[in-house]
């Protein structure tokens, strides 16, 4: 299969500014307004990150997809980020100087069909329009694997399924306007669509690997990490505290997530909807190397890489330089 167009150019990666290597006074953080990025949401909402960083100023920046985030990462606009494993692996394959330093969430994505679409099974996706957050992102790669298992293909691969990129927070409007028939989308947007009467076709467990797969990981620019190990260590400590808050005090965490999502998207979710979404998502700091390597193979299967990559040099869960 011919690899898809390169999203990140190695030459661009080589232009990453070295200012961070002089001792950081700021830490630029990228993340998405999704439940799978909940450690970022609660860490920001509760001030956990800034407290841990002390005099180093945190500059958070919201993104709508892994593609736009990794492009910003390549351009040297962010230092550390929450991102799906698909974009992280794509970036590593294409020569980006990054390290995957922690897990953040697992599962937390579902396949929802519009209630009048006629879709009730994966097979019914034939000839339909299916939204994913962006091409080459984690849900896109998962969807293409589902299609392959069902004997289906995307239109770009000579099949009948039209895969369309739509930011997750906008997919509710896309369903209302009948612009797509289904979506493989991260939570809480899947639960929000289901609450409107749309059809749950694929649960977080049937999408892939029984739900035992990473949805979001934490990556850091290698040069920044080498120059500022104490800053990265402080951030990861706060990240661990945010994950502990999510798992130890789920009700309070859900309220914090809802407040931050409303601030970012203008949409406040019914607490029952958010709770359903949280039940489908597991928060963790652990990195599952086996699952990431399997994901790298799916990346090749989807046509986003020419061959499998050895991820070992990019995995640094203990954050050791």
GROMACS .gro file of C-alpha atoms in nm:
model
  321
    1UNK     CA    1   0.000   0.000   0.000
    2UNK     CA    2   0.127   0.345  -0.086
    3UNK     CA    3   0.194   0.545   0.231
    4UNK     CA    4  -0.043   0.837   0.285
    5UNK     CA    5   0.084   1.193   0.246
    6UNK     CA    6   0.344   1.285   0.503
    7UNK     CA    7   0.193   1.495   0.780
    8UNK     CA    8   0.522   1.582   0.943
    9UNK     CA    9   0.835   1.651   0.751
   10UNK     CA   10   1.167   1.549   0.898
   11UNK     CA   11   1.318   1.872   0.775
   12UNK     CA   12   1.065   2.065   0.977
   13UNK     CA   13   1.149   1.861   1.284
   14UNK     CA   14   1.511   1.960   1.250
   15UNK     CA   15   1.409   2.325   1.281
   16UNK     CA   16   1.279   2.284   1.635
   17UNK     CA   17   1.415   2.583   1.820
   18UNK     CA   18   1.680   2.527   2.081
   19UNK     CA   19   1.561   2.806   2.311
   20UNK     CA   20   1.421   2.544   2.544
   21UNK     CA   21   1.771   2.406   2.582
   22UNK     CA   22   1.874   2.725   2.762
   23UNK     CA   23   1.667   2.657   3.072
   24UNK     CA   24   1.293   2.687   3.047
   25UNK     CA   25   1.093   2.967   3.201
   26UNK     CA   26   0.777   2.833   3.039
   27UNK     CA   27   0.633   2.491   2.962
   28UNK     CA   28   0.405   2.482   2.659
   29UNK     CA   29   0.141   2.209   2.690
   30UNK     CA   30  -0.080   2.068   2.414
   31UNK     CA   31  -0.402   1.875   2.477
   32UNK     CA   32  -0.756   1.812   2.345
   33UNK     CA   33  -1.101   1.885   2.499
   34UNK     CA   34  -1.184   1.513   2.525
   35UNK     CA   35  -1.240   1.285   2.822
   36UNK     CA   36  -0.945   1.074   2.711
   37UNK     CA   37  -0.737   1.381   2.796
   38UNK     CA   38  -0.899   1.413   3.138
   39UNK     CA   39  -0.567   1.424   3.331
   40UNK     CA   40  -0.488   1.743   3.139
   41UNK     CA   41  -0.836   1.883   3.202
   42UNK     CA   42  -0.835   1.826   3.579
   43UNK     CA   43  -0.470   1.926   3.609
   44UNK     CA   44  -0.552   2.259   3.449
   45UNK     CA   45  -0.886   2.310   3.622
   46UNK     CA   46  -0.739   2.244   3.968
   47UNK     CA   47  -0.409   2.423   3.908
   48UNK     CA   48  -0.214   2.105   3.975
   49UNK     CA   49   0.037   2.155   3.695
   50UNK     CA   50   0.119   2.518   3.771
   51UNK     CA   51   0.162   2.442   4.141
   52UNK     CA   52   0.411   2.166   4.060
   53UNK     CA   53   0.601   2.382   3.812
   54UNK     CA   54   0.656   2.669   4.055
   55UNK     CA   55   0.817   2.964   3.877
   56UNK     CA   56   0.804   2.794   3.538
   57UNK     CA   57   0.495   2.933   3.368
   58UNK     CA   58   0.257   2.681   3.216
   59UNK     CA   59   0.119   2.781   2.875
   60UNK     CA   60  -0.160   2.539   2.779
   61UNK     CA   61  -0.288   2.526   2.422
   62UNK     CA   62  -0.595   2.338   2.307
   63UNK     CA   63  -0.594   2.137   1.983
   64UNK     CA   64  -0.873   1.960   1.796
   65UNK     CA   65  -0.678   1.666   1.658
   66UNK     CA   66  -0.353   1.474   1.682
   67UNK     CA   67  -0.258   1.592   1.336
   68UNK     CA   68  -0.266   1.960   1.424
   69UNK     CA   69  -0.098   1.894   1.758
   70UNK     CA   70   0.196   1.704   1.609
   71UNK     CA   71   0.236   1.971   1.342
   72UNK     CA   72   0.266   2.227   1.623
   73UNK     CA   73   0.507   1.994   1.801
   74UNK     CA   74   0.717   1.973   1.484
   75UNK     CA   75   0.718   2.350   1.454
   76UNK     CA   76   0.851   2.387   1.809
   77UNK     CA   77   0.533   2.550   1.940
   78UNK     CA   78   0.477   2.308   2.229
   79UNK     CA   79   0.712   2.117   2.459
   80UNK     CA   80   0.493   1.847   2.611
   81UNK     CA   81   0.158   1.708   2.506
   82UNK     CA   82  -0.126   1.468   2.560
   83UNK     CA   83  -0.189   1.290   2.229
   84UNK     CA   84  -0.319   0.961   2.094
   85UNK     CA   85  -0.074   0.679   2.025
   86UNK     CA   86  -0.143   0.696   1.651
   87UNK     CA   87  -0.009   1.051   1.600
   88UNK     CA   88   0.270   0.989   1.851
   89UNK     CA   89   0.391   0.681   1.662
   90UNK     CA   90   0.353   0.855   1.326
   91UNK     CA   91   0.565   1.142   1.455
   92UNK     CA   92   0.831   0.904   1.586
   93UNK     CA   93   0.841   0.714   1.257
   94UNK     CA   94   0.895   1.039   1.069
   95UNK     CA   95   1.193   1.141   1.277
   96UNK     CA   96   1.044   1.373   1.535
   97UNK     CA   97   1.268   1.401   1.843
   98UNK     CA   98   1.018   1.287   2.102
   99UNK     CA   99   0.986   1.057   2.395
  100UNK     CA  100   0.668   0.887   2.514
  101UNK     CA  101   0.698   0.935   2.889
  102UNK     CA  102   0.364   0.824   3.041
  103UNK     CA  103   0.025   0.681   2.975
  104UNK     CA  104  -0.287   0.889   3.036
  105UNK     CA  105  -0.595   0.690   2.937
  106UNK     CA  106  -0.707   0.361   2.788
  107UNK     CA  107  -1.015   0.271   2.575
  108UNK     CA  108  -1.266   0.560   2.588
  109UNK     CA  109  -1.373   0.554   2.222
  110UNK     CA  110  -1.693   0.411   2.071
  111UNK     CA  111  -1.852   0.374   1.730
  112UNK     CA  112  -2.190   0.548   1.717
  113UNK     CA  113  -2.431   0.544   1.424
  114UNK     CA  114  -2.696   0.807   1.351
  115UNK     CA  115  -3.029   0.662   1.456
  116UNK     CA  116  -3.180   0.687   1.107
  117UNK     CA  117  -2.868   0.566   0.923
  118UNK     CA  118  -2.966   0.200   0.909
  119UNK     CA  119  -2.629   0.104   1.062
  120UNK     CA  120  -2.654  -0.162   1.331
  121UNK     CA  121  -2.332  -0.360   1.279
  122UNK     CA  122  -1.981  -0.292   1.154
  123UNK     CA  123  -2.077  -0.458   0.823
  124UNK     CA  124  -2.342  -0.188   0.772
  125UNK     CA  125  -2.069   0.075   0.739
  126UNK     CA  126  -2.038  -0.018   0.370
  127UNK     CA  127  -2.124   0.284   0.157
  128UNK     CA  128  -2.156   0.513   0.460
  129UNK     CA  129  -1.984   0.831   0.575
  130UNK     CA  130  -1.792   0.781   0.899
  131UNK     CA  131  -1.631   1.063   1.098
  132UNK     CA  132  -1.301   1.039   1.283
  133UNK     CA  133  -1.122   1.323   1.466
  134UNK     CA  134  -0.854   1.347   1.196
  135UNK     CA  135  -0.692   1.133   0.931
  136UNK     CA  136  -0.403   0.934   1.074
  137UNK     CA  137  -0.521   0.974   1.432
  138UNK     CA  138  -0.586   0.690   1.676
  139UNK     CA  139  -0.956   0.646   1.591
  140UNK     CA  140  -0.887   0.660   1.216
  141UNK     CA  141  -0.630   0.381   1.247
  142UNK     CA  142  -0.868   0.177   1.464
  143UNK     CA  143  -1.152   0.227   1.218
  144UNK     CA  144  -0.944   0.111   0.922
  145UNK     CA  145  -0.853  -0.204   1.119
  146UNK     CA  146  -1.223  -0.267   1.192
  147UNK     CA  147  -1.304  -0.225   0.823
  148UNK     CA  148  -1.030  -0.471   0.727
  149UNK     CA  149  -1.165  -0.728   0.972
  150UNK     CA  150  -1.510  -0.686   0.815
  151UNK     CA  151  -1.383  -0.715   0.458
  152UNK     CA  152  -1.446  -0.345   0.393
  153UNK     CA  153  -1.219  -0.063   0.273
  154UNK     CA  154  -1.210   0.315   0.281
  155UNK     CA  155  -1.283   0.496  -0.044
  156UNK     CA  156  -0.920   0.610  -0.052
  157UNK     CA  157  -0.820   0.243  -0.061
  158UNK     CA  158  -1.067   0.149  -0.333
  159UNK     CA  159  -1.358   0.067  -0.101
  160UNK     CA  160  -1.694   0.224  -0.025
  161UNK     CA  161  -1.656   0.376   0.323
  162UNK     CA  162  -1.610   0.754   0.320
  163UNK     CA  163  -1.388   0.842   0.618
  164UNK     CA  164  -1.431   1.209   0.706
  165UNK     CA  165  -1.228   1.413   0.959
  166UNK     CA  166  -1.445   1.613   1.202
  167UNK     CA  167  -1.332   1.749   1.542
  168UNK     CA  168  -1.502   1.543   1.816
  169UNK     CA  169  -1.680   1.837   1.976
  170UNK     CA  170  -1.836   1.918   1.635
  171UNK     CA  171  -1.965   1.569   1.560
  172UNK     CA  172  -2.296   1.632   1.742
  173UNK     CA  173  -2.371   1.910   1.494
  174UNK     CA  174  -2.258   1.685   1.208
  175UNK     CA  175  -2.510   1.420   1.318
  176UNK     CA  176  -2.786   1.680   1.353
  177UNK     CA  177  -2.712   1.808   1.002
  178UNK     CA  178  -2.696   1.451   0.862
  179UNK     CA  179  -2.347   1.522   0.728
  180UNK     CA  180  -2.218   1.184   0.851
  181UNK     CA  181  -2.381   0.847   0.919
  182UNK     CA  182  -2.153   0.728   1.199
  183UNK     CA  183  -1.843   0.816   1.395
  184UNK     CA  184  -1.564   0.649   1.583
  185UNK     CA  185  -1.516   0.914   1.844
  186UNK     CA  186  -1.345   0.959   2.182
  187UNK     CA  187  -1.555   1.018   2.491
  188UNK     CA  188  -1.751   1.203   2.615
  189UNK     CA  189  -1.883   1.277   2.267
  190UNK     CA  190  -1.988   0.915   2.207
  191UNK     CA  191  -2.197   0.909   2.523
  192UNK     CA  192  -2.346   1.248   2.431
  193UNK     CA  193  -2.453   1.115   2.089
  194UNK     CA  194  -2.596   0.800   2.248
  195UNK     CA  195  -2.799   1.014   2.491
  196UNK     CA  196  -2.964   1.173   2.187
  197UNK     CA  197  -3.096   0.835   2.075
  198UNK     CA  198  -2.819   0.743   1.835
  199UNK     CA  199  -2.701   0.382   1.814
  200UNK     CA  200  -2.402   0.235   1.996
  201UNK     CA  201  -2.252  -0.004   1.737
  202UNK     CA  202  -1.904  -0.058   1.879
  203UNK     CA  203  -1.822  -0.031   2.247
  204UNK     CA  204  -1.486   0.068   2.392
  205UNK     CA  205  -1.418  -0.306   2.431
  206UNK     CA  206  -1.511  -0.419   2.080
  207UNK     CA  207  -1.322  -0.141   1.900
  208UNK     CA  208  -0.991  -0.313   1.962
  209UNK     CA  209  -0.804  -0.544   2.200
  210UNK     CA  210  -1.093  -0.583   2.443
  211UNK     CA  211  -1.048  -0.225   2.556
  212UNK     CA  212  -0.690  -0.287   2.674
  213UNK     CA  213  -0.526  -0.028   2.455
  214UNK     CA  214  -0.388   0.322   2.513
  215UNK     CA  215  -0.603   0.613   2.397
  216UNK     CA  216  -0.379   0.895   2.514
  217UNK     CA  217  -0.011   0.913   2.607
  218UNK     CA  218   0.216   1.193   2.721
  219UNK     CA  219   0.498   1.294   2.487
  220UNK     CA  220   0.780   1.540   2.541
  221UNK     CA  221   1.027   1.703   2.307
  222UNK     CA  222   1.357   1.520   2.355
  223UNK     CA  223   1.570   1.835   2.346
  224UNK     CA  224   1.346   2.007   2.598
  225UNK     CA  225   1.355   1.703   2.826
  226UNK     CA  226   1.733   1.681   2.810
  227UNK     CA  227   1.770   2.050   2.894
  228UNK     CA  228   1.495   2.063   3.156
  229UNK     CA  229   1.466   1.728   3.334
  230UNK     CA  230   1.342   1.886   3.658
  231UNK     CA  231   1.061   2.065   3.473
  232UNK     CA  232   0.950   1.745   3.301
  233UNK     CA  233   0.975   1.550   3.626
  234UNK     CA  234   0.761   1.809   3.805
  235UNK     CA  235   0.501   1.797   3.529
  236UNK     CA  236   0.488   1.418   3.537
  237UNK     CA  237   0.446   1.425   3.914
  238UNK     CA  238   0.145   1.653   3.868
  239UNK     CA  239   0.018   1.428   3.589
  240UNK     CA  240   0.030   1.137   3.832
  241UNK     CA  241  -0.164   1.340   4.087
  242UNK     CA  242  -0.429   1.420   3.826
  243UNK     CA  243  -0.466   1.053   3.736
  244UNK     CA  244  -0.492   0.964   4.105
  245UNK     CA  245  -0.765   1.226   4.147
  246UNK     CA  246  -0.957   1.080   3.852
  247UNK     CA  247  -0.940   0.727   3.986
  248UNK     CA  248  -0.970   0.807   4.357
  249UNK     CA  249  -1.239   1.076   4.352
  250UNK     CA  250  -1.436   1.010   4.033
  251UNK     CA  251  -1.738   1.225   4.123
  252UNK     CA  252  -1.530   1.533   4.200
  253UNK     CA  253  -1.312   1.459   3.897
  254UNK     CA  254  -1.617   1.437   3.670
  255UNK     CA  255  -1.734   1.778   3.792
  256UNK     CA  256  -1.389   1.924   3.723
  257UNK     CA  257  -1.382   1.768   3.375
  258UNK     CA  258  -1.729   1.906   3.300
  259UNK     CA  259  -1.631   2.257   3.407
  260UNK     CA  260  -1.321   2.251   3.189
  261UNK     CA  261  -1.506   2.105   2.889
  262UNK     CA  262  -1.772   2.374   2.916
  263UNK     CA  263  -1.500   2.639   2.926
  264UNK     CA  264  -1.332   2.494   2.616
  265UNK     CA  265  -1.628   2.388   2.402
  266UNK     CA  266  -1.928   2.579   2.538
  267UNK     CA  267  -2.101   2.246   2.598
  268UNK     CA  268  -2.190   2.135   2.952
  269UNK     CA  269  -2.276   1.767   2.967
  270UNK     CA  270  -2.546   1.599   3.172
  271UNK     CA  271  -2.359   1.441   3.467
  272UNK     CA  272  -2.518   1.105   3.382
  273UNK     CA  273  -2.380   1.126   3.028
  274UNK     CA  274  -2.036   1.214   3.154
  275UNK     CA  275  -2.048   0.929   3.406
  276UNK     CA  276  -2.131   0.684   3.125
  277UNK     CA  277  -1.834   0.814   2.930
  278UNK     CA  278  -1.605   0.784   3.233
  279UNK     CA  279  -1.716   0.423   3.283
  280UNK     CA  280  -1.583   0.351   2.935
  281UNK     CA  281  -1.246   0.514   3.000
  282UNK     CA  282  -0.960   0.403   3.226
  283UNK     CA  283  -0.702   0.650   3.351
  284UNK     CA  284  -0.346   0.541   3.412
  285UNK     CA  285   0.012   0.663   3.404
  286UNK     CA  286   0.138   0.324   3.284
  287UNK     CA  287   0.265   0.266   2.933
  288UNK     CA  288   0.166  -0.062   2.765
  289UNK     CA  289   0.463  -0.123   2.535
  290UNK     CA  290   0.302  -0.434   2.388
  291UNK     CA  291  -0.014  -0.247   2.289
  292UNK     CA  292   0.189   0.041   2.146
  293UNK     CA  293   0.391  -0.196   1.931
  294UNK     CA  294   0.070  -0.358   1.808
  295UNK     CA  295  -0.058  -0.011   1.731
  296UNK     CA  296   0.254   0.058   1.527
  297UNK     CA  297   0.166  -0.250   1.320
  298UNK     CA  298  -0.189  -0.118   1.268
  299UNK     CA  299  -0.032   0.209   1.156
  300UNK     CA  300   0.143   0.019   0.878
  301UNK     CA  301  -0.174  -0.175   0.797
  302UNK     CA  302  -0.359   0.157   0.761
  303UNK     CA  303  -0.098   0.285   0.518
  304UNK     CA  304   0.044   0.559   0.739
  305UNK     CA  305   0.391   0.403   0.761
  306UNK     CA  306   0.602   0.193   0.528
  307UNK     CA  307   0.718  -0.055   0.790
  308UNK     CA  308   0.708  -0.133   1.157
  309UNK     CA  309   0.928   0.075   1.384
  310UNK     CA  310   1.118  -0.021   1.696
  311UNK     CA  311   0.949   0.195   1.958
  312UNK     CA  312   1.193   0.109   2.236
  313UNK     CA  313   1.411   0.421   2.182
  314UNK     CA  314   1.102   0.641   2.212
  315UNK     CA  315   0.958   0.488   2.530
  316UNK     CA  316   1.082   0.643   2.852
  317UNK     CA  317   0.819   0.568   3.118
  318UNK     CA  318   1.064   0.625   3.399
  319UNK     CA  319   1.177   0.948   3.239
  320UNK     CA  320   1.546   0.875   3.251
  321UNK     CA  321   1.759   1.080   3.019
   0.00000   0.00000   0.00000
